[in-house]
mmCIF file of C-alpha atoms and ligand atoms in Angstrom:
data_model
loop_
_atom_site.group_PDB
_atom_site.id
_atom_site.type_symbol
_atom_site.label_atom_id
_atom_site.label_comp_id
_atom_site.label_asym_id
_atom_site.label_seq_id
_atom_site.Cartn_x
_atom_site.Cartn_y
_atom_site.Cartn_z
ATOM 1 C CA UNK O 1 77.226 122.125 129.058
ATOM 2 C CA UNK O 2 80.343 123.392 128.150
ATOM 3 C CA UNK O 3 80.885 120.682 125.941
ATOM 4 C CA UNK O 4 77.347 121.169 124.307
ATOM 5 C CA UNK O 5 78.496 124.618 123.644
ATOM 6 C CA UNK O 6 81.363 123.619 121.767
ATOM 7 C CA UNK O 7 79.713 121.526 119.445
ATOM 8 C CA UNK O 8 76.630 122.777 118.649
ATOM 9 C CA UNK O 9 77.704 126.263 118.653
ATOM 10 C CA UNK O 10 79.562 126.222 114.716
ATOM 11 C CA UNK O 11 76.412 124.668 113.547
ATOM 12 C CA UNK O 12 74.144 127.072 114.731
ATOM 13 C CA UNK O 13 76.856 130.158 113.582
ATOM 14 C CA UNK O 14 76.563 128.159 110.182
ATOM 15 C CA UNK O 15 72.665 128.496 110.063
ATOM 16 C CA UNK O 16 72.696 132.176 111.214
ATOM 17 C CA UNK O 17 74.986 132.886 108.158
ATOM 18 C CA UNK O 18 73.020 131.108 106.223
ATOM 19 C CA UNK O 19 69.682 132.590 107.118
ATOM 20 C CA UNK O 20 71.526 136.056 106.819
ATOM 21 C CA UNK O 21 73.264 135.325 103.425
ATOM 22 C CA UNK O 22 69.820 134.789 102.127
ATOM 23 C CA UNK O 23 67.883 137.261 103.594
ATOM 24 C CA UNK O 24 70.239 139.745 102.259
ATOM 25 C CA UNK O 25 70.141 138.453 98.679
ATOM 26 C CA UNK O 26 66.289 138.607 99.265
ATOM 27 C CA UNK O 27 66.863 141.786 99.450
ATOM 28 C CA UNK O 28 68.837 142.523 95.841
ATOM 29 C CA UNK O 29 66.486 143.490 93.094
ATOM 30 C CA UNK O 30 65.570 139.911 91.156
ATOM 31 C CA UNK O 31 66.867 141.572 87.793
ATOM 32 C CA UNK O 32 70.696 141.876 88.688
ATOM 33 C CA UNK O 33 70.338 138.354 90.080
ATOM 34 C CA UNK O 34 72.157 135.363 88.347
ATOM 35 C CA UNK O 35 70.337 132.299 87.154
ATOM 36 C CA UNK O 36 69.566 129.401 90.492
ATOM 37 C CA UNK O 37 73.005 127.296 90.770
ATOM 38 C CA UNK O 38 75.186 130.641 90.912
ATOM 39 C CA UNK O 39 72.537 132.622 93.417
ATOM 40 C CA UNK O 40 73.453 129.280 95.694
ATOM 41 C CA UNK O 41 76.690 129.774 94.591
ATOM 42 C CA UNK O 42 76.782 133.551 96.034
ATOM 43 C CA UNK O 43 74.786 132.357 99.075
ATOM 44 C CA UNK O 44 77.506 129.768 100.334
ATOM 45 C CA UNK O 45 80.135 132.839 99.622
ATOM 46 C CA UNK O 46 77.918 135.060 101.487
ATOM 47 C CA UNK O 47 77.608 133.003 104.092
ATOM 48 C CA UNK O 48 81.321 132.036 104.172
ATOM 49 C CA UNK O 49 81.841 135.645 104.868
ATOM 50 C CA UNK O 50 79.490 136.252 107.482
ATOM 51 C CA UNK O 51 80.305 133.188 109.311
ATOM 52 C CA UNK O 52 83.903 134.209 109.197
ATOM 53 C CA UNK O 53 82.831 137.462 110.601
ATOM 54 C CA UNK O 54 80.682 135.308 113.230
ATOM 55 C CA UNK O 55 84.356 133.498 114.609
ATOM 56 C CA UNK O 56 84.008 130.243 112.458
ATOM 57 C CA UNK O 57 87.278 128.890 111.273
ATOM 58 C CA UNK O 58 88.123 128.333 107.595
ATOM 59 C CA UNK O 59 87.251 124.896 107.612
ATOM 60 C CA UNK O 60 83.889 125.945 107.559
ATOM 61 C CA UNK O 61 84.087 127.369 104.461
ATOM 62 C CA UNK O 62 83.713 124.055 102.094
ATOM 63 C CA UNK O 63 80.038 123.372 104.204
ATOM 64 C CA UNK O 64 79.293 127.030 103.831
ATOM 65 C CA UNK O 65 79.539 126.746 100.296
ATOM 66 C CA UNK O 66 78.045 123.108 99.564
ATOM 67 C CA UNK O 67 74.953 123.343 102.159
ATOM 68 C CA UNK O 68 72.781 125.341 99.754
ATOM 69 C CA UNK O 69 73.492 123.537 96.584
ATOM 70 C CA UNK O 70 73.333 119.998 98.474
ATOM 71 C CA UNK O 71 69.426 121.148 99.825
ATOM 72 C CA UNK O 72 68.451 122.983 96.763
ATOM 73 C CA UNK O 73 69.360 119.789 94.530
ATOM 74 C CA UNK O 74 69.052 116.625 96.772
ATOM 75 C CA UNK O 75 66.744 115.166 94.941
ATOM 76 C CA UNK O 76 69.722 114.939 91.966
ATOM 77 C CA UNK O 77 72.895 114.481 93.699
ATOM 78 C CA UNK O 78 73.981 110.981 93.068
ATOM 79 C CA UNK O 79 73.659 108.607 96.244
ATOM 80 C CA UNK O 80 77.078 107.784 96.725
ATOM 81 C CA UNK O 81 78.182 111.208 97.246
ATOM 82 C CA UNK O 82 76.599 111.185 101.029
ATOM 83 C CA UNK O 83 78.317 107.925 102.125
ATOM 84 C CA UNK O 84 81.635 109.614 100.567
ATOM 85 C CA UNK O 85 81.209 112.972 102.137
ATOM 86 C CA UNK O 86 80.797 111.121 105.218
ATOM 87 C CA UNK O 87 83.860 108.932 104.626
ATOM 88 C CA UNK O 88 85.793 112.305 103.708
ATOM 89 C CA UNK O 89 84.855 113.910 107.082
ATOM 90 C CA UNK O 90 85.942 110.824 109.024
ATOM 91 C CA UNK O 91 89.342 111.207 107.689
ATOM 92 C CA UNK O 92 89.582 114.812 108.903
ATOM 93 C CA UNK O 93 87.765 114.734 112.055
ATOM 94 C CA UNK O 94 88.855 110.845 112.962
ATOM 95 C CA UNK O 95 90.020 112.005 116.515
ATOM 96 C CA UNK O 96 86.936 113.787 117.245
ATOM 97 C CA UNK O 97 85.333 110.735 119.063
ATOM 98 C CA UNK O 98 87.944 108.831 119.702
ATOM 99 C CA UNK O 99 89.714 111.208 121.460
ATOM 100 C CA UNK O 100 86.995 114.052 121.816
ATOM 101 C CA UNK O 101 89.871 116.424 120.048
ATOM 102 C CA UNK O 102 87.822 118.425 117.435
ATOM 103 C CA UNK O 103 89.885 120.348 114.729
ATOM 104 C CA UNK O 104 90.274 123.800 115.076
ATOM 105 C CA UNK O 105 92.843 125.596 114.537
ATOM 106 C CA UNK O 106 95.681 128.047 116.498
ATOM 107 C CA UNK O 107 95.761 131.879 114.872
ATOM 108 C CA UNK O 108 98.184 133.873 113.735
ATOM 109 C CA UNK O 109 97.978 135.919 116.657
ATOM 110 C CA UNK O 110 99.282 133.124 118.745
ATOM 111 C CA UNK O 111 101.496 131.444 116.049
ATOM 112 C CA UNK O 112 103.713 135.101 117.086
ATOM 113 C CA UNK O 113 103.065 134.286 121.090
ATOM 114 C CA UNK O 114 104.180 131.141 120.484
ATOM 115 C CA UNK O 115 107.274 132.332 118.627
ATOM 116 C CA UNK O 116 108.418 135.124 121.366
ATOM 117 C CA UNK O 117 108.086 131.653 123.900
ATOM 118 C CA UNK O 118 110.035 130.355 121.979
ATOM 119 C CA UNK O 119 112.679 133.191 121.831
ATOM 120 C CA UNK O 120 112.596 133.640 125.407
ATOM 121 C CA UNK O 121 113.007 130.439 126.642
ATOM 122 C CA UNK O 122 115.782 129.679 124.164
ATOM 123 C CA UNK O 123 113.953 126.292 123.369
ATOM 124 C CA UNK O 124 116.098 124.044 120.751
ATOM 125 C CA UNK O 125 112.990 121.400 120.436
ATOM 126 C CA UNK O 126 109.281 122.081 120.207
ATOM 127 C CA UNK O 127 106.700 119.755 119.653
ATOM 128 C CA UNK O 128 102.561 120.379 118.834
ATOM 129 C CA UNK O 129 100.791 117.603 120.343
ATOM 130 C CA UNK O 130 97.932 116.824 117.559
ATOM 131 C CA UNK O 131 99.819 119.079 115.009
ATOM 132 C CA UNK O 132 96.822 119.795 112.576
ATOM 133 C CA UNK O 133 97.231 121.590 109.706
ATOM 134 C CA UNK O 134 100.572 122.393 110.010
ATOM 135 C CA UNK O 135 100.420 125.893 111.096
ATOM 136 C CA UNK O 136 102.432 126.359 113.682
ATOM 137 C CA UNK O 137 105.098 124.280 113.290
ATOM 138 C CA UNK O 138 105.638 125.776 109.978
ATOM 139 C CA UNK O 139 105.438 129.211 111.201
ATOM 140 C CA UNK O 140 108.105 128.502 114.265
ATOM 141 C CA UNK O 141 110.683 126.664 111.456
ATOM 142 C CA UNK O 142 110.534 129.537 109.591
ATOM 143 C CA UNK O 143 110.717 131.973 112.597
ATOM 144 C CA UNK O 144 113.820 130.282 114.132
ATOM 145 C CA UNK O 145 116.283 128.225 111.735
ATOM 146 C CA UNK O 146 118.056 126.673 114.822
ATOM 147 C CA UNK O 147 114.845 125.501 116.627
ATOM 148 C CA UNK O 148 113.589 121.380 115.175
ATOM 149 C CA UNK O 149 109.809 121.968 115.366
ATOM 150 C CA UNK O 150 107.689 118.262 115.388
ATOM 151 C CA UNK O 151 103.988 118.113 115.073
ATOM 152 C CA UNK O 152 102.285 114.786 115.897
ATOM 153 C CA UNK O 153 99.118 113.809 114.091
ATOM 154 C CA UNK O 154 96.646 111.020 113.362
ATOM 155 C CA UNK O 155 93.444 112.475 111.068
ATOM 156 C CA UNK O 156 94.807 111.053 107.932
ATOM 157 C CA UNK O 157 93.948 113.971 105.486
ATOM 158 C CA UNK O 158 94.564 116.454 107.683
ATOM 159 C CA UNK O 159 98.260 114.438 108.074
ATOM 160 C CA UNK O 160 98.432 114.669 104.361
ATOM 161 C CA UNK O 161 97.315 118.354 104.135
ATOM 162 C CA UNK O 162 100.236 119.067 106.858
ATOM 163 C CA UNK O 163 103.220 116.907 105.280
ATOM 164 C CA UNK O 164 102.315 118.598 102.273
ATOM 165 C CA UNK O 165 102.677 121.988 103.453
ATOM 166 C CA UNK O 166 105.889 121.312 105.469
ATOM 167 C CA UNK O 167 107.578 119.955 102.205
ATOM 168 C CA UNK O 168 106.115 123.042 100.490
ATOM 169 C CA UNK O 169 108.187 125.093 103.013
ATOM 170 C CA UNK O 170 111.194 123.404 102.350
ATOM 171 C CA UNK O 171 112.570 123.901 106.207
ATOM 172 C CA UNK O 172 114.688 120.800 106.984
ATOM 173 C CA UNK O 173 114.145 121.647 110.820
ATOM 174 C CA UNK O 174 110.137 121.333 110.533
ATOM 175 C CA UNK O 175 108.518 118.222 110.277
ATOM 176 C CA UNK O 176 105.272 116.213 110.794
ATOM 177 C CA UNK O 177 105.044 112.743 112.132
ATOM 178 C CA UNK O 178 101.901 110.301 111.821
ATOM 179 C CA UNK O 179 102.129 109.398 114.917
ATOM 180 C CA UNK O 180 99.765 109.200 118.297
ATOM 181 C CA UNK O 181 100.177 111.618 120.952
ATOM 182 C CA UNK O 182 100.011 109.138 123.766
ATOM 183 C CA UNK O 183 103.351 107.510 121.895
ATOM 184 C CA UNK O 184 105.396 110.510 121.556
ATOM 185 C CA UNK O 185 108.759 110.476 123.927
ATOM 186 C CA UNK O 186 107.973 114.213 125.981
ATOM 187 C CA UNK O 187 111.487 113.902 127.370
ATOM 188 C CA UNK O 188 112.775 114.767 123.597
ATOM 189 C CA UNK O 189 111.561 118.258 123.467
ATOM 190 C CA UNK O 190 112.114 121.629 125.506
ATOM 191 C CA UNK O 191 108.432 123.106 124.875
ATOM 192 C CA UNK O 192 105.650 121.148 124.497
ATOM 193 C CA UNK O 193 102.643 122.278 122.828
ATOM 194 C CA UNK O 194 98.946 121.033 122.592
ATOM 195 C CA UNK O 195 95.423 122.368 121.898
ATOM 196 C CA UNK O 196 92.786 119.919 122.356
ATOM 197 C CA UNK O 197 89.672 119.600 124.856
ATOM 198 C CA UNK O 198 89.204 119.388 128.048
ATOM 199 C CA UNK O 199 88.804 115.861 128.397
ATOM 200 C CA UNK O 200 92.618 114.424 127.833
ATOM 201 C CA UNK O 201 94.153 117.078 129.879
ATOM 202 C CA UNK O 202 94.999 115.322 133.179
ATOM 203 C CA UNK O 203 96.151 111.873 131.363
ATOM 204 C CA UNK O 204 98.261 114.088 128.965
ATOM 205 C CA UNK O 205 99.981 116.541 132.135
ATOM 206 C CA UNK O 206 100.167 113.266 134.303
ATOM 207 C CA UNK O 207 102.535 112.026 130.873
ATOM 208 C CA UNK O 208 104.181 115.038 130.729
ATOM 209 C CA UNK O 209 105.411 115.400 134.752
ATOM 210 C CA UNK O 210 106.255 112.130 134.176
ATOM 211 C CA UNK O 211 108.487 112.278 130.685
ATOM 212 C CA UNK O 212 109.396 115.695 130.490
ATOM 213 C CA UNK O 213 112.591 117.199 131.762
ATOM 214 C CA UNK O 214 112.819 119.918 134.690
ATOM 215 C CA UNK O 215 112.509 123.667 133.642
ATOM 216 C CA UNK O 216 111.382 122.018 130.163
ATOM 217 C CA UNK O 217 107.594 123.910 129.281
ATOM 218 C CA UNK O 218 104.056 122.749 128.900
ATOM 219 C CA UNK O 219 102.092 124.861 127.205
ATOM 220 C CA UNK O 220 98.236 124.429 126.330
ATOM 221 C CA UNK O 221 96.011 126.599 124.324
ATOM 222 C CA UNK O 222 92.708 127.035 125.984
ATOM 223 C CA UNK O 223 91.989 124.368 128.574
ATOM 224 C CA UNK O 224 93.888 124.312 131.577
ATOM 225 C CA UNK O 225 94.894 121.779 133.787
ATOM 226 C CA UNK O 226 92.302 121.384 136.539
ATOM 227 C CA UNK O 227 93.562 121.287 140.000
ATOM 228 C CA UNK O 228 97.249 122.291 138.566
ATOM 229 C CA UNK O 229 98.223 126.246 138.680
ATOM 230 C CA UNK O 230 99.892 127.378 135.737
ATOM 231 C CA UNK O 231 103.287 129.095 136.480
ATOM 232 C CA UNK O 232 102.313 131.806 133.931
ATOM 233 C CA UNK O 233 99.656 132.784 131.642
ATOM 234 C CA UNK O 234 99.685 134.541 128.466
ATOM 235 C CA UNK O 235 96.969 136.460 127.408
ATOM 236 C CA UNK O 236 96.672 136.892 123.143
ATOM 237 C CA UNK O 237 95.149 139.865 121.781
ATOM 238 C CA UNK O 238 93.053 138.072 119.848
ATOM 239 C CA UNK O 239 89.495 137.915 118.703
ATOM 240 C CA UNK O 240 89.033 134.854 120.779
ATOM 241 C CA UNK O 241 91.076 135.886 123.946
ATOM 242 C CA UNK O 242 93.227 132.695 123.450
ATOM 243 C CA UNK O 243 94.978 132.160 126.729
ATOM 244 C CA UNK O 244 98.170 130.157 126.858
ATOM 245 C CA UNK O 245 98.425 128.011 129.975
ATOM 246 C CA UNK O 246 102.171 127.617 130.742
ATOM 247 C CA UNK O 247 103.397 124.872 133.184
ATOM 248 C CA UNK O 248 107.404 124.980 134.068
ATOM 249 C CA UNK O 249 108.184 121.463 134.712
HETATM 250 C C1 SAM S 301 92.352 121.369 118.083
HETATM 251 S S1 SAM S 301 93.336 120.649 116.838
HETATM 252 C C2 SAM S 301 94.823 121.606 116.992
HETATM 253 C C3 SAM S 301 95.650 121.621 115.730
HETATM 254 C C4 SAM S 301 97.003 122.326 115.855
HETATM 255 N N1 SAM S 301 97.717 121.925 117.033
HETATM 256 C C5 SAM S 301 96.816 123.813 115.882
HETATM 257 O O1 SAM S 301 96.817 124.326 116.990
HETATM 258 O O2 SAM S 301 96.641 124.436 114.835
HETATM 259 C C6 SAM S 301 93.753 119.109 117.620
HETATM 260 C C7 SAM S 301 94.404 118.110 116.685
HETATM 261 O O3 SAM S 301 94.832 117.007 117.472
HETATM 262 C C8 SAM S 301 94.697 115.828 116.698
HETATM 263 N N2 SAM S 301 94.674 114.691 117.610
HETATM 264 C C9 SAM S 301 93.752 114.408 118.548
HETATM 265 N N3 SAM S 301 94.057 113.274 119.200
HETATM 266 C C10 SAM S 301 95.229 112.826 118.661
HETATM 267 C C11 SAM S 301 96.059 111.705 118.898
HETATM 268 N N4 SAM S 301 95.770 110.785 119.828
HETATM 269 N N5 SAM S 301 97.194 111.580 118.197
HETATM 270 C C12 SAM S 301 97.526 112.504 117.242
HETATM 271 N N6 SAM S 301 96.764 113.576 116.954
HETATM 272 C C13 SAM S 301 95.631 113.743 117.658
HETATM 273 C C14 SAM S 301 93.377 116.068 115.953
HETATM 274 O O4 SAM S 301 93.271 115.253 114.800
HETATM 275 C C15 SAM S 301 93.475 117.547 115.621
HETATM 276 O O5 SAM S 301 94.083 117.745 114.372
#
């Protein structure tokens, strides 16, 4: 059920957005109204903003924008486009089945918890187990020059988008590796970091009793390991109560 939730919730966020953003611009006067490709236009951005508002991340925002131009003209998009958007999703979800690791993303918010765990455990090596976009190990690089942050990742574009930004930032102690979780060495790092599903929790915790060093940290955003108390929790004041799940090894 849970599960359900989690993957049909978006998609129903996306249509109540949708259904808003046009209701509302059913409700503008038709005179101050642009002409049909830029009222889609200004539907997707509508949208975009409401679903925002709604809790969706901001990789919603390119099907926000796209889903009213792609029904209003189907009949004239080309047919290769479909099989490529398909292809282009594959690259950025391609651990969602495999794995059952969607992408979403870790906030600012925690980005800062993260940071003061970092501070306060006077970690020298941090690694984010399925790294993303880049976010956080960016963010912790910058935050503390002595700390080597490593993110780990395997959806190629979303590898791309990452190495990209962590050249962009120009921190020689950041860095992202394309690279499977399961492979990484756990012993190598003082915190390690993950946020993905419930489903590869045990496996991964059973890797990291097993690899990581004593009084080293295992930290998951979100899911918990069943059956194993956490030796502290931190609570985010965030929009989406985040919860940090911190194991002491
Ligand atoms: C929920 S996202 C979290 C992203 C990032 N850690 C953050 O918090 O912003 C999980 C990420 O783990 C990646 N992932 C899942 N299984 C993986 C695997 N076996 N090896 C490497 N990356 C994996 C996914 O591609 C996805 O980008």
């Amino acid at each position: 059920m849970t599960k359900l939730r989690q993957h049909f919730l978006p998609w129903i966020k996306v249509l109540l957005s949708q259904g808003l953003a046009l209701g509302g611009l059913w409700l503008l006067p038709a005179s101050i109204l642009p002409g049909a490709p830029l009222i889609l236009l200004l539907q997707g951005i509508a949208a975009c903003a409401i679903g925002r508002a709604l809790g969706l991340s901001l990789l919603w925002i390119p099907i926000q924008i796209l889903l009213p131009l792609a029904i209003a003209y189907n009949a004239v998009v080309p047919s290769w486009v479909y099989p490529a958007a398909l292809v282009f999703c594959l690259l950025i979800y391609w651990n969602s089945a495999s794995e059952q690791v969607p992408l979403y993303l870790t906030n600012r918010r925690t980005w800062k918890a993260l940071s003061d765990l970092v501070q306060t455990s006077g970690a020298r090596t941090f690694v984010d187990l399925g790294s993303g976009m880049g976010g956080v190990v960016t963010y912790l690089a910058r935050a503390h020059p002595s700390l080597q942050a490593v993110g780990l990742e395997t959806a190629p574009l979303v590898f791309l988008a990452s190495k990209i930004r962590v050249i962009a930032t120009g921190r020689g102690n950041a860095k992202v590796t394309y690279k499977s979780i399961w492979e990484e060495d756990l012993s190598a790092h003082d915190i390690v970091y993950c946020f993905l599903s419930p489903v590869p929790m045990p496996r991964m915790f059973a890797k990291a009793k097993a690899e990581m060093r004593p009084g080293t940290l295992f930290v998951s955003n979100s899911f918990a390991v069943p059956g194993k108390e956490a030796t502290d929790i931190s609570d985010v004041a965030d929009g989406r109560k985040t919860r940090l799940y911190i194991y002491r090894m």
